[in-house]
């Protein structure tokens, strides 16, 4: 590790410690804006100005989409954006409010990154598999974008062969890719996303349409065996063909210019002793990916992980360090695209089990954002599933300390990301 990397690690640790000691103190308002407004980016691994920022795979992407990617690339060296799935749609103890979030109820601020899910859109449903109405979702996406937030979308596509949900393991990928018997079905499914995206457009006074940039994360966790497009139900070659066709169809044929494509294997199926090889299983190629993502619930207290807390923290740091190194070698941005501890059963989860391991290494701390999963509505779903705190929840105070960290950015602290 270089001297500059060691210095950055020490600085990150000191910043984290200072943030915890300050408690309710405010963080400097100018720090994030100063990073985003700088003309060049300083790469900690070299200490030298980095003038060539990563470029999107869509060379004709909208100006706003290019700006978002560029600004995330700049911010990643000093800041981490926090995200939450379905944050505006419902909370553990509320549903139906059009301007509310469990995250904001606790901290006074919305998440910087809004995660949304399209499962069921492909079948013409009016709501997704978590009962979020698609028209309302479009409203929430536009609202979050109008405030400067970041939008990311995943898609638990129903199985086109069996008619079951994403967890129905009936093989289907081989029939969907070019040359397959159900290739037209894949196109029809993707067309529903094209129509959904069209519903996000705003028209200016000159009649020009403007679309919110979207970090699009299809066919995720493919190295696991729980989805029909996953390992064991589709060959690696067929999965790659599925991903590449998805990009070609949306970008080149349908001309969607507001998408940033995120690739996200699952950590639990990657051997830490051979991380890169495991991570790149099914990788479609640098020309088809913008964000090198990782879904990691395993190292943050997953109930099936019997490793000690210290071992899990070390593994989280190591996985993110190697993730960033892969992203750097490919000229991409890295992100922790899904994570969280269900029901938040760990004391000081936010500062000690999440932010601590991220900040412990100069490379690991270069991830652009971290997103935790949803807070299921208890009355409707009759089960406890939540990944962000709500008022009175045991980790709420620690979550406030997480919010107050100089490293972490919520929506109210974001610099302009779209210019």
mmCIF file of C-alpha atoms in Angstrom:
data_model
loop_
_atom_site.group_PDB
_atom_site.id
_atom_site.type_symbol
_atom_site.label_atom_id
_atom_site.label_comp_id
_atom_site.label_asym_id
_atom_site.label_seq_id
_atom_site.Cartn_x
_atom_site.Cartn_y
_atom_site.Cartn_z
ATOM 1 C CA UNK A 1 0.000 0.000 0.000
ATOM 2 C CA UNK A 2 1.337 3.433 -0.940
ATOM 3 C CA UNK A 3 2.007 6.224 1.564
ATOM 4 C CA UNK A 4 -0.946 8.168 0.159
ATOM 5 C CA UNK A 5 -3.227 5.164 0.695
ATOM 6 C CA UNK A 6 -2.066 4.778 4.277
ATOM 7 C CA UNK A 7 -2.714 8.443 4.893
ATOM 8 C CA UNK A 8 -6.182 8.199 3.453
ATOM 9 C CA UNK A 9 -6.986 5.190 5.619
ATOM 10 C CA UNK A 10 -5.860 7.061 8.723
ATOM 11 C CA UNK A 11 -7.843 10.113 7.695
ATOM 12 C CA UNK A 12 -10.949 7.987 7.097
ATOM 13 C CA UNK A 13 -10.597 6.341 10.496
ATOM 14 C CA UNK A 14 -10.109 9.688 12.211
ATOM 15 C CA UNK A 15 -13.090 11.156 10.389
ATOM 16 C CA UNK A 16 -15.249 8.244 11.492
ATOM 17 C CA UNK A 17 -14.084 8.539 15.103
ATOM 18 C CA UNK A 18 -14.637 12.272 15.109
ATOM 19 C CA UNK A 19 -18.114 11.832 13.689
ATOM 20 C CA UNK A 20 -19.040 9.407 16.447
ATOM 21 C CA UNK A 21 -17.710 11.685 19.163
ATOM 22 C CA UNK A 22 -19.455 14.762 17.841
ATOM 23 C CA UNK A 23 -22.857 13.102 18.109
ATOM 24 C CA UNK A 24 -25.432 15.617 16.926
ATOM 25 C CA UNK A 25 -22.964 18.093 15.490
ATOM 26 C CA UNK A 26 -23.461 19.229 11.923
ATOM 27 C CA UNK A 27 -21.033 18.250 9.199
ATOM 28 C CA UNK A 28 -19.353 20.829 6.964
ATOM 29 C CA UNK A 29 -21.848 21.776 4.262
ATOM 30 C CA UNK A 30 -19.238 22.676 1.684
ATOM 31 C CA UNK A 31 -17.296 19.390 1.535
ATOM 32 C CA UNK A 32 -19.392 17.430 -0.994
ATOM 33 C CA UNK A 33 -20.005 20.419 -3.245
ATOM 34 C CA UNK A 34 -16.302 21.203 -3.332
ATOM 35 C CA UNK A 35 -15.519 17.680 -4.498
ATOM 36 C CA UNK A 36 -18.184 17.698 -7.214
ATOM 37 C CA UNK A 37 -17.203 21.131 -8.488
ATOM 38 C CA UNK A 38 -13.510 20.343 -8.796
ATOM 39 C CA UNK A 39 -12.202 20.087 -12.335
ATOM 40 C CA UNK A 40 -10.068 17.032 -11.668
ATOM 41 C CA UNK A 41 -10.274 14.031 -9.379
ATOM 42 C CA UNK A 42 -7.442 12.939 -7.103
ATOM 43 C CA UNK A 43 -7.001 9.190 -7.067
ATOM 44 C CA UNK A 44 -5.828 8.056 -3.608
ATOM 45 C CA UNK A 45 -3.923 5.080 -4.945
ATOM 46 C CA UNK A 46 -1.516 7.401 -6.790
ATOM 47 C CA UNK A 47 -2.019 10.807 -5.191
ATOM 48 C CA UNK A 48 -2.010 12.306 -8.691
ATOM 49 C CA UNK A 49 -4.847 14.212 -10.386
ATOM 50 C CA UNK A 50 -6.975 11.906 -12.485
ATOM 51 C CA UNK A 51 -8.304 13.891 -15.441
ATOM 52 C CA UNK A 52 -9.773 10.992 -17.423
ATOM 53 C CA UNK A 53 -12.960 10.030 -15.577
ATOM 54 C CA UNK A 54 -14.787 6.784 -16.410
ATOM 55 C CA UNK A 55 -17.003 6.992 -19.489
ATOM 56 C CA UNK A 56 -20.452 5.460 -19.964
ATOM 57 C CA UNK A 57 -20.925 2.566 -22.368
ATOM 58 C CA UNK A 58 -23.609 4.652 -24.078
ATOM 59 C CA UNK A 59 -21.644 7.278 -25.980
ATOM 60 C CA UNK A 60 -24.899 9.086 -26.766
ATOM 61 C CA UNK A 61 -26.198 9.214 -23.180
ATOM 62 C CA UNK A 62 -28.020 12.382 -22.155
ATOM 63 C CA UNK A 63 -26.054 15.231 -20.655
ATOM 64 C CA UNK A 64 -27.720 14.633 -17.269
ATOM 65 C CA UNK A 65 -26.810 10.938 -17.344
ATOM 66 C CA UNK A 66 -23.189 11.679 -18.206
ATOM 67 C CA UNK A 67 -23.074 14.304 -15.458
ATOM 68 C CA UNK A 68 -24.392 11.879 -12.848
ATOM 69 C CA UNK A 69 -21.798 9.257 -13.723
ATOM 70 C CA UNK A 70 -19.018 11.849 -13.766
ATOM 71 C CA UNK A 71 -20.038 13.312 -10.400
ATOM 72 C CA UNK A 72 -20.358 9.905 -8.761
ATOM 73 C CA UNK A 73 -16.856 9.187 -10.016
ATOM 74 C CA UNK A 74 -15.574 12.380 -8.407
ATOM 75 C CA UNK A 75 -17.398 11.992 -5.112
ATOM 76 C CA UNK A 76 -16.361 8.377 -4.501
ATOM 77 C CA UNK A 77 -12.918 9.359 -3.191
ATOM 78 C CA UNK A 78 -14.304 11.314 -0.243
ATOM 79 C CA UNK A 79 -17.982 10.488 0.086
ATOM 80 C CA UNK A 80 -20.452 7.624 0.124
ATOM 81 C CA UNK A 81 -24.091 8.055 -0.921
ATOM 82 C CA UNK A 82 -26.685 6.229 1.170
ATOM 83 C CA UNK A 83 -29.654 4.524 -0.490
ATOM 84 C CA UNK A 84 -32.832 2.713 0.548
ATOM 85 C CA UNK A 85 -35.261 0.542 -1.424
ATOM 86 C CA UNK A 86 -38.925 1.639 -1.728
ATOM 87 C CA UNK A 87 -38.160 4.414 0.740
ATOM 88 C CA UNK A 88 -41.044 6.701 -0.250
ATOM 89 C CA UNK A 89 -43.698 4.042 -0.879
ATOM 90 C CA UNK A 90 -44.298 2.703 2.641
ATOM 91 C CA UNK A 91 -42.666 2.135 6.004
ATOM 92 C CA UNK A 92 -42.868 -0.396 8.797
ATOM 93 C CA UNK A 93 -45.806 1.397 10.468
ATOM 94 C CA UNK A 94 -47.281 3.535 7.663
ATOM 95 C CA UNK A 95 -48.531 3.283 4.114
ATOM 96 C CA UNK A 96 -50.338 5.633 1.747
ATOM 97 C CA UNK A 97 -48.485 8.876 2.471
ATOM 98 C CA UNK A 98 -47.109 10.378 -0.730
ATOM 99 C CA UNK A 99 -44.250 12.295 0.916
ATOM 100 C CA UNK A 100 -42.781 10.274 3.753
ATOM 101 C CA UNK A 101 -39.898 7.926 4.535
ATOM 102 C CA UNK A 102 -38.802 5.929 7.572
ATOM 103 C CA UNK A 103 -35.314 7.252 6.825
ATOM 104 C CA UNK A 104 -36.516 10.852 6.972
ATOM 105 C CA UNK A 105 -38.635 10.166 10.062
ATOM 106 C CA UNK A 106 -35.401 9.240 11.874
ATOM 107 C CA UNK A 107 -32.831 11.650 10.411
ATOM 108 C CA UNK A 108 -34.875 14.492 8.933
ATOM 109 C CA UNK A 109 -33.411 13.700 5.499
ATOM 110 C CA UNK A 110 -34.308 11.437 2.592
ATOM 111 C CA UNK A 111 -31.799 8.885 1.288
ATOM 112 C CA UNK A 112 -29.505 10.081 -1.484
ATOM 113 C CA UNK A 113 -30.261 6.994 -3.581
ATOM 114 C CA UNK A 114 -33.781 5.690 -4.192
ATOM 115 C CA UNK A 115 -34.157 2.029 -5.099
ATOM 116 C CA UNK A 116 -37.221 0.835 -7.027
ATOM 117 C CA UNK A 117 -38.378 -2.544 -8.310
ATOM 118 C CA UNK A 118 -40.283 -3.465 -11.500
ATOM 119 C CA UNK A 119 -41.279 -7.104 -10.917
ATOM 120 C CA UNK A 120 -44.722 -7.594 -12.499
ATOM 121 C CA UNK A 121 -44.425 -4.724 -14.966
ATOM 122 C CA UNK A 122 -43.658 -7.217 -17.727
ATOM 123 C CA UNK A 123 -47.042 -8.931 -17.179
ATOM 124 C CA UNK A 124 -49.058 -5.721 -17.304
ATOM 125 C CA UNK A 125 -49.657 -5.554 -13.560
ATOM 126 C CA UNK A 126 -50.597 -2.171 -12.104
ATOM 127 C CA UNK A 127 -48.339 -2.732 -9.066
ATOM 128 C CA UNK A 128 -45.058 -4.527 -8.513
ATOM 129 C CA UNK A 129 -44.513 -7.703 -6.517
ATOM 130 C CA UNK A 130 -44.342 -5.608 -3.302
ATOM 131 C CA UNK A 131 -47.677 -3.899 -4.076
ATOM 132 C CA UNK A 132 -46.132 -0.581 -5.170
ATOM 133 C CA UNK A 133 -48.354 1.027 -7.806
ATOM 134 C CA UNK A 134 -46.340 1.782 -10.930
ATOM 135 C CA UNK A 135 -47.949 5.155 -11.596
ATOM 136 C CA UNK A 136 -47.179 6.252 -8.043
ATOM 137 C CA UNK A 137 -43.656 4.874 -8.461
ATOM 138 C CA UNK A 138 -43.199 7.119 -11.487
ATOM 139 C CA UNK A 139 -44.320 10.064 -9.375
ATOM 140 C CA UNK A 140 -41.843 9.180 -6.608
ATOM 141 C CA UNK A 141 -39.004 8.701 -9.095
ATOM 142 C CA UNK A 142 -39.642 12.134 -10.607
ATOM 143 C CA UNK A 143 -39.935 13.700 -7.147
ATOM 144 C CA UNK A 144 -36.650 12.202 -5.941
ATOM 145 C CA UNK A 145 -34.875 13.251 -9.116
ATOM 146 C CA UNK A 146 -36.286 16.789 -8.898
ATOM 147 C CA UNK A 147 -34.682 17.107 -5.439
ATOM 148 C CA UNK A 148 -31.318 15.952 -6.763
ATOM 149 C CA UNK A 149 -31.526 12.317 -5.644
ATOM 150 C CA UNK A 150 -30.241 9.273 -7.534
ATOM 151 C CA UNK A 151 -32.572 6.611 -8.957
ATOM 152 C CA UNK A 152 -31.716 2.925 -9.271
ATOM 153 C CA UNK A 153 -34.063 0.216 -10.577
ATOM 154 C CA UNK A 154 -33.939 -3.575 -10.264
ATOM 155 C CA UNK A 155 -36.293 -6.082 -11.869
ATOM 156 C CA UNK A 156 -37.458 -9.405 -10.420
ATOM 157 C CA UNK A 157 -38.844 -10.610 -13.740
ATOM 158 C CA UNK A 158 -41.490 -13.340 -13.644
ATOM 159 C CA UNK A 159 -40.511 -16.628 -15.277
ATOM 160 C CA UNK A 160 -41.748 -16.508 -18.898
ATOM 161 C CA UNK A 161 -41.770 -20.298 -19.269
ATOM 162 C CA UNK A 162 -43.536 -21.412 -16.082
ATOM 163 C CA UNK A 163 -45.441 -18.230 -15.279
ATOM 164 C CA UNK A 164 -44.001 -18.336 -11.772
ATOM 165 C CA UNK A 165 -42.112 -15.554 -10.046
ATOM 166 C CA UNK A 166 -38.360 -14.871 -10.152
ATOM 167 C CA UNK A 167 -37.736 -17.630 -7.620
ATOM 168 C CA UNK A 168 -39.332 -20.264 -9.869
ATOM 169 C CA UNK A 169 -36.227 -22.077 -11.095
ATOM 170 C CA UNK A 170 -37.688 -23.483 -14.311
ATOM 171 C CA UNK A 171 -34.944 -22.894 -16.928
ATOM 172 C CA UNK A 172 -35.898 -20.102 -19.318
ATOM 173 C CA UNK A 173 -32.846 -18.096 -20.390
ATOM 174 C CA UNK A 174 -31.909 -20.313 -23.332
ATOM 175 C CA UNK A 175 -35.376 -19.768 -24.817
ATOM 176 C CA UNK A 176 -35.210 -15.981 -24.384
ATOM 177 C CA UNK A 177 -31.902 -15.108 -25.992
ATOM 178 C CA UNK A 178 -31.543 -14.487 -29.747
ATOM 179 C CA UNK A 179 -32.450 -17.676 -31.587
ATOM 180 C CA UNK A 180 -34.557 -18.961 -28.692
ATOM 181 C CA UNK A 181 -38.201 -19.981 -29.041
ATOM 182 C CA UNK A 182 -39.362 -17.214 -26.701
ATOM 183 C CA UNK A 183 -37.088 -14.431 -27.838
ATOM 184 C CA UNK A 184 -40.111 -12.331 -28.792
ATOM 185 C CA UNK A 185 -41.310 -12.629 -25.196
ATOM 186 C CA UNK A 186 -38.079 -11.089 -23.926
ATOM 187 C CA UNK A 187 -38.523 -8.178 -26.331
ATOM 188 C CA UNK A 188 -42.111 -7.711 -25.171
ATOM 189 C CA UNK A 189 -40.962 -7.718 -21.538
ATOM 190 C CA UNK A 190 -38.284 -5.121 -22.266
ATOM 191 C CA UNK A 191 -40.852 -3.028 -24.138
ATOM 192 C CA UNK A 192 -42.790 -2.623 -20.896
ATOM 193 C CA UNK A 193 -39.720 -0.996 -19.383
ATOM 194 C CA UNK A 194 -39.387 1.271 -22.409
ATOM 195 C CA UNK A 195 -42.984 2.406 -21.853
ATOM 196 C CA UNK A 196 -42.398 2.862 -18.113
ATOM 197 C CA UNK A 197 -39.337 4.975 -18.836
ATOM 198 C CA UNK A 198 -41.340 7.083 -21.277
ATOM 199 C CA UNK A 199 -43.738 7.857 -18.447
ATOM 200 C CA UNK A 200 -40.863 9.443 -16.511
ATOM 201 C CA UNK A 201 -40.210 12.116 -19.124
ATOM 202 C CA UNK A 202 -40.815 15.809 -18.529
ATOM 203 C CA UNK A 203 -41.367 18.123 -21.490
ATOM 204 C CA UNK A 204 -39.826 21.584 -21.464
ATOM 205 C CA UNK A 205 -41.227 24.759 -23.019
ATOM 206 C CA UNK A 206 -39.541 23.929 -26.341
ATOM 207 C CA UNK A 207 -41.163 20.513 -26.454
ATOM 208 C CA UNK A 208 -37.974 18.602 -25.617
ATOM 209 C CA UNK A 209 -38.250 15.535 -23.402
ATOM 210 C CA UNK A 210 -36.006 15.125 -20.362
ATOM 211 C CA UNK A 211 -35.625 11.773 -18.617
ATOM 212 C CA UNK A 212 -34.224 11.169 -15.123
ATOM 213 C CA UNK A 213 -30.989 9.166 -15.286
ATOM 214 C CA UNK A 214 -31.504 5.635 -13.979
ATOM 215 C CA UNK A 215 -28.949 3.180 -12.635
ATOM 216 C CA UNK A 216 -30.497 0.069 -14.184
ATOM 217 C CA UNK A 217 -29.603 -3.216 -12.459
ATOM 218 C CA UNK A 218 -31.144 -6.158 -14.331
ATOM 219 C CA UNK A 219 -30.536 -9.905 -13.911
ATOM 220 C CA UNK A 220 -28.880 -9.424 -10.518
ATOM 221 C CA UNK A 221 -27.308 -12.046 -8.231
ATOM 222 C CA UNK A 222 -26.923 -14.397 -11.189
ATOM 223 C CA UNK A 223 -24.111 -16.340 -9.488
ATOM 224 C CA UNK A 224 -26.641 -17.646 -6.961
ATOM 225 C CA UNK A 225 -29.194 -20.351 -7.671
ATOM 226 C CA UNK A 226 -32.348 -18.668 -6.356
ATOM 227 C CA UNK A 227 -33.507 -16.920 -9.573
ATOM 228 C CA UNK A 228 -34.427 -18.592 -12.868
ATOM 229 C CA UNK A 229 -31.584 -16.722 -14.588
ATOM 230 C CA UNK A 230 -29.125 -17.892 -11.935
ATOM 231 C CA UNK A 231 -26.281 -20.359 -11.889
ATOM 232 C CA UNK A 232 -27.449 -23.919 -12.442
ATOM 233 C CA UNK A 233 -30.570 -22.850 -14.351
ATOM 234 C CA UNK A 234 -28.764 -21.059 -17.188
ATOM 235 C CA UNK A 235 -25.318 -21.566 -18.687
ATOM 236 C CA UNK A 236 -22.746 -18.824 -18.290
ATOM 237 C CA UNK A 237 -22.772 -18.242 -22.046
ATOM 238 C CA UNK A 238 -26.565 -17.904 -22.158
ATOM 239 C CA UNK A 239 -26.549 -15.487 -19.224
ATOM 240 C CA UNK A 240 -23.982 -13.307 -20.992
ATOM 241 C CA UNK A 241 -26.117 -13.381 -24.142
ATOM 242 C CA UNK A 242 -29.175 -12.339 -22.088
ATOM 243 C CA UNK A 243 -27.333 -9.377 -20.561
ATOM 244 C CA UNK A 244 -25.800 -8.255 -23.855
ATOM 245 C CA UNK A 245 -29.097 -8.418 -25.704
ATOM 246 C CA UNK A 246 -30.773 -6.407 -22.928
ATOM 247 C CA UNK A 247 -28.225 -3.628 -23.411
ATOM 248 C CA UNK A 248 -28.344 -3.771 -27.203
ATOM 249 C CA UNK A 249 -32.132 -3.668 -27.270
ATOM 250 C CA UNK A 250 -32.612 -0.823 -24.800
ATOM 251 C CA UNK A 251 -29.634 1.287 -25.834
ATOM 252 C CA UNK A 252 -29.226 0.643 -29.553
ATOM 253 C CA UNK A 253 -32.674 -0.336 -30.794
ATOM 254 C CA UNK A 254 -34.994 1.550 -28.447
ATOM 255 C CA UNK A 255 -32.570 4.470 -27.935
ATOM 256 C CA UNK A 256 -32.941 4.792 -24.169
ATOM 257 C CA UNK A 257 -30.215 7.303 -23.388
ATOM 258 C CA UNK A 258 -30.748 7.749 -19.649
ATOM 259 C CA UNK A 259 -29.504 4.379 -18.402
ATOM 260 C CA UNK A 260 -26.390 3.506 -16.409
ATOM 261 C CA UNK A 261 -25.972 -0.287 -16.353
ATOM 262 C CA UNK A 262 -25.033 -1.937 -13.039
ATOM 263 C CA UNK A 263 -23.770 -5.523 -12.741
ATOM 264 C CA UNK A 264 -24.217 -7.097 -9.296
ATOM 265 C CA UNK A 265 -23.275 -10.674 -8.332
ATOM 266 C CA UNK A 266 -23.949 -11.914 -4.808
ATOM 267 C CA UNK A 267 -21.108 -12.067 -2.307
ATOM 268 C CA UNK A 268 -22.297 -15.254 -0.566
ATOM 269 C CA UNK A 269 -21.448 -17.273 -3.679
ATOM 270 C CA UNK A 270 -17.953 -15.849 -4.111
ATOM 271 C CA UNK A 271 -14.905 -17.550 -2.587
ATOM 272 C CA UNK A 272 -12.842 -14.809 -0.924
ATOM 273 C CA UNK A 273 -9.669 -16.738 -1.737
ATOM 274 C CA UNK A 274 -10.444 -16.352 -5.441
ATOM 275 C CA UNK A 275 -12.650 -13.272 -5.444
ATOM 276 C CA UNK A 276 -11.996 -11.906 -8.912
ATOM 277 C CA UNK A 277 -12.649 -15.172 -10.729
ATOM 278 C CA UNK A 278 -15.858 -15.728 -8.754
ATOM 279 C CA UNK A 279 -16.995 -12.172 -9.268
ATOM 280 C CA UNK A 280 -16.474 -12.287 -13.030
ATOM 281 C CA UNK A 281 -18.580 -15.411 -13.550
ATOM 282 C CA UNK A 282 -21.094 -14.325 -16.199
ATOM 283 C CA UNK A 283 -19.491 -10.910 -16.677
ATOM 284 C CA UNK A 284 -20.789 -9.652 -20.045
ATOM 285 C CA UNK A 285 -17.760 -7.509 -20.866
ATOM 286 C CA UNK A 286 -16.587 -3.952 -20.295
ATOM 287 C CA UNK A 287 -18.652 -2.678 -23.228
ATOM 288 C CA UNK A 288 -21.862 -3.712 -21.444
ATOM 289 C CA UNK A 289 -21.343 -2.547 -17.849
ATOM 290 C CA UNK A 290 -21.006 0.884 -16.204
ATOM 291 C CA UNK A 291 -21.080 0.052 -12.493
ATOM 292 C CA UNK A 292 -19.202 -2.805 -10.858
ATOM 293 C CA UNK A 293 -21.677 -3.653 -8.114
ATOM 294 C CA UNK A 294 -21.921 -6.213 -5.339
ATOM 295 C CA UNK A 295 -24.904 -7.447 -3.329
ATOM 296 C CA UNK A 296 -23.530 -8.328 0.094
ATOM 297 C CA UNK A 297 -25.821 -9.348 2.928
ATOM 298 C CA UNK A 298 -23.479 -12.143 3.938
ATOM 299 C CA UNK A 299 -20.807 -10.100 5.707
ATOM 300 C CA UNK A 300 -23.138 -7.773 7.637
ATOM 301 C CA UNK A 301 -24.739 -10.231 10.009
ATOM 302 C CA UNK A 302 -26.615 -12.686 7.812
ATOM 303 C CA UNK A 303 -28.243 -15.277 10.048
ATOM 304 C CA UNK A 304 -26.612 -18.163 8.150
ATOM 305 C CA UNK A 305 -23.094 -16.753 8.471
ATOM 306 C CA UNK A 306 -21.410 -18.348 11.483
ATOM 307 C CA UNK A 307 -18.208 -16.274 11.266
ATOM 308 C CA UNK A 308 -17.475 -13.914 14.145
ATOM 309 C CA UNK A 309 -18.332 -10.218 13.932
ATOM 310 C CA UNK A 310 -14.655 -9.344 13.465
ATOM 311 C CA UNK A 311 -14.289 -11.939 10.725
ATOM 312 C CA UNK A 312 -17.349 -10.615 8.934
ATOM 313 C CA UNK A 313 -16.149 -7.021 9.158
ATOM 314 C CA UNK A 314 -12.779 -8.041 7.738
ATOM 315 C CA UNK A 315 -14.509 -9.924 4.913
ATOM 316 C CA UNK A 316 -16.695 -6.913 4.080
ATOM 317 C CA UNK A 317 -13.619 -4.717 3.841
ATOM 318 C CA UNK A 318 -11.770 -7.300 1.740
ATOM 319 C CA UNK A 319 -14.693 -7.830 -0.637
ATOM 320 C CA UNK A 320 -15.097 -4.090 -1.247
ATOM 321 C CA UNK A 321 -11.357 -3.596 -1.634
ATOM 322 C CA UNK A 322 -11.252 -6.206 -4.378
ATOM 323 C CA UNK A 323 -14.465 -4.890 -5.923
ATOM 324 C CA UNK A 324 -12.928 -1.421 -6.253
ATOM 325 C CA UNK A 325 -9.735 -2.867 -7.672
ATOM 326 C CA UNK A 326 -11.724 -4.679 -10.355
ATOM 327 C CA UNK A 327 -13.654 -1.499 -11.129
ATOM 328 C CA UNK A 328 -10.452 0.533 -11.321
ATOM 329 C CA UNK A 329 -8.828 -1.949 -13.693
ATOM 330 C CA UNK A 330 -11.845 -1.683 -15.994
ATOM 331 C CA UNK A 331 -12.312 2.081 -15.753
ATOM 332 C CA UNK A 332 -15.646 1.740 -13.942
ATOM 333 C CA UNK A 333 -17.331 2.869 -10.719
ATOM 334 C CA UNK A 334 -17.871 0.417 -7.837
ATOM 335 C CA UNK A 335 -20.913 0.307 -5.546
ATOM 336 C CA UNK A 336 -22.423 -1.792 -2.776
ATOM 337 C CA UNK A 337 -25.664 -2.224 -4.711
ATOM 338 C CA UNK A 338 -27.572 -4.184 -2.039
ATOM 339 C CA UNK A 339 -26.828 -4.867 1.594
ATOM 340 C CA UNK A 340 -28.332 -4.735 5.048
ATOM 341 C CA UNK A 341 -29.104 -6.594 8.246
ATOM 342 C CA UNK A 342 -32.718 -7.761 8.331
ATOM 343 C CA UNK A 343 -34.587 -6.431 11.391
ATOM 344 C CA UNK A 344 -31.375 -4.608 12.429
ATOM 345 C CA UNK A 345 -30.515 -6.963 15.250
ATOM 346 C CA UNK A 346 -26.913 -5.735 15.655
ATOM 347 C CA UNK A 347 -26.045 -2.888 18.039
ATOM 348 C CA UNK A 348 -24.307 0.042 16.333
ATOM 349 C CA UNK A 349 -24.836 -1.661 13.001
ATOM 350 C CA UNK A 350 -24.492 1.540 10.974
ATOM 351 C CA UNK A 351 -21.235 2.877 12.326
ATOM 352 C CA UNK A 352 -19.465 -0.332 13.366
ATOM 353 C CA UNK A 353 -20.653 -3.025 10.949
ATOM 354 C CA UNK A 354 -21.218 -0.954 7.814
ATOM 355 C CA UNK A 355 -19.348 2.354 7.797
ATOM 356 C CA UNK A 356 -16.434 1.074 9.879
ATOM 357 C CA UNK A 357 -15.390 -1.721 7.480
ATOM 358 C CA UNK A 358 -15.933 0.538 4.456
ATOM 359 C CA UNK A 359 -13.719 3.240 5.948
ATOM 360 C CA UNK A 360 -11.071 0.794 7.135
ATOM 361 C CA UNK A 361 -9.317 0.577 3.769
ATOM 362 C CA UNK A 362 -8.482 3.262 1.205
ATOM 363 C CA UNK A 363 -9.612 1.088 -1.700
ATOM 364 C CA UNK A 364 -12.783 -0.192 -0.033
ATOM 365 C CA UNK A 365 -13.837 3.358 0.767
ATOM 366 C CA UNK A 366 -13.952 4.204 -2.952
ATOM 367 C CA UNK A 367 -17.396 2.695 -3.480
ATOM 368 C CA UNK A 368 -19.775 5.348 -4.795
ATOM 369 C CA UNK A 369 -22.886 4.342 -2.869
ATOM 370 C CA UNK A 370 -24.425 1.771 -0.574
ATOM 371 C CA UNK A 371 -28.077 0.750 -0.706
ATOM 372 C CA UNK A 372 -30.021 -1.193 1.919
ATOM 373 C CA UNK A 373 -33.202 -3.098 1.137
ATOM 374 C CA UNK A 374 -36.806 -2.174 1.937
ATOM 375 C CA UNK A 375 -38.875 -1.701 5.086
ATOM 376 C CA UNK A 376 -41.862 -4.010 4.635
ATOM 377 C CA UNK A 377 -45.186 -2.682 5.918
ATOM 378 C CA UNK A 378 -46.019 -4.759 9.002
ATOM 379 C CA UNK A 379 -49.802 -4.429 8.824
ATOM 380 C CA UNK A 380 -50.012 -5.401 5.145
ATOM 381 C CA UNK A 381 -47.347 -8.092 4.974
ATOM 382 C CA UNK A 382 -47.761 -9.573 8.465
ATOM 383 C CA UNK A 383 -44.017 -10.106 8.816
ATOM 384 C CA UNK A 384 -41.043 -8.164 10.086
ATOM 385 C CA UNK A 385 -38.615 -7.255 7.347
ATOM 386 C CA UNK A 386 -36.821 -3.942 7.540
ATOM 387 C CA UNK A 387 -33.316 -2.757 6.683
ATOM 388 C CA UNK A 388 -33.481 0.916 7.725
ATOM 389 C CA UNK A 389 -34.572 2.089 11.169
ATOM 390 C CA UNK A 390 -37.837 3.812 12.022
ATOM 391 C CA UNK A 391 -38.556 6.034 15.053
ATOM 392 C CA UNK A 392 -38.019 4.046 18.229
ATOM 393 C CA UNK A 393 -36.124 1.211 16.531
ATOM 394 C CA UNK A 394 -33.029 0.106 18.465
ATOM 395 C CA UNK A 395 -30.449 1.340 15.933
ATOM 396 C CA UNK A 396 -32.092 4.741 15.285
ATOM 397 C CA UNK A 397 -29.535 6.700 17.328
ATOM 398 C CA UNK A 398 -26.637 4.922 15.641
ATOM 399 C CA UNK A 399 -28.268 5.643 12.276
ATOM 400 C CA UNK A 400 -28.258 9.334 13.175
ATOM 401 C CA UNK A 401 -24.533 9.087 13.860
ATOM 402 C CA UNK A 402 -24.137 7.386 10.483
ATOM 403 C CA UNK A 403 -26.027 10.273 8.879
ATOM 404 C CA UNK A 404 -23.843 12.816 10.688
ATOM 405 C CA UNK A 405 -20.620 11.262 9.408
ATOM 406 C CA UNK A 406 -18.672 13.547 7.077
ATOM 407 C CA UNK A 407 -18.251 10.594 4.732
ATOM 408 C CA UNK A 408 -21.909 9.672 4.245
ATOM 409 C CA UNK A 409 -24.236 11.765 2.078
ATOM 410 C CA UNK A 410 -28.030 11.821 2.262
ATOM 411 C CA UNK A 411 -30.225 13.757 -0.145
ATOM 412 C CA UNK A 412 -30.048 17.026 1.790
ATOM 413 C CA UNK A 413 -26.236 17.052 1.500
ATOM 414 C CA UNK A 414 -25.848 16.268 -2.186
ATOM 415 C CA UNK A 415 -24.069 18.661 -4.497
ATOM 416 C CA UNK A 416 -25.662 19.198 -7.940
ATOM 417 C CA UNK A 417 -25.199 15.809 -9.617
ATOM 418 C CA UNK A 418 -26.841 16.484 -12.967
ATOM 419 C CA UNK A 419 -24.674 19.251 -14.368
#
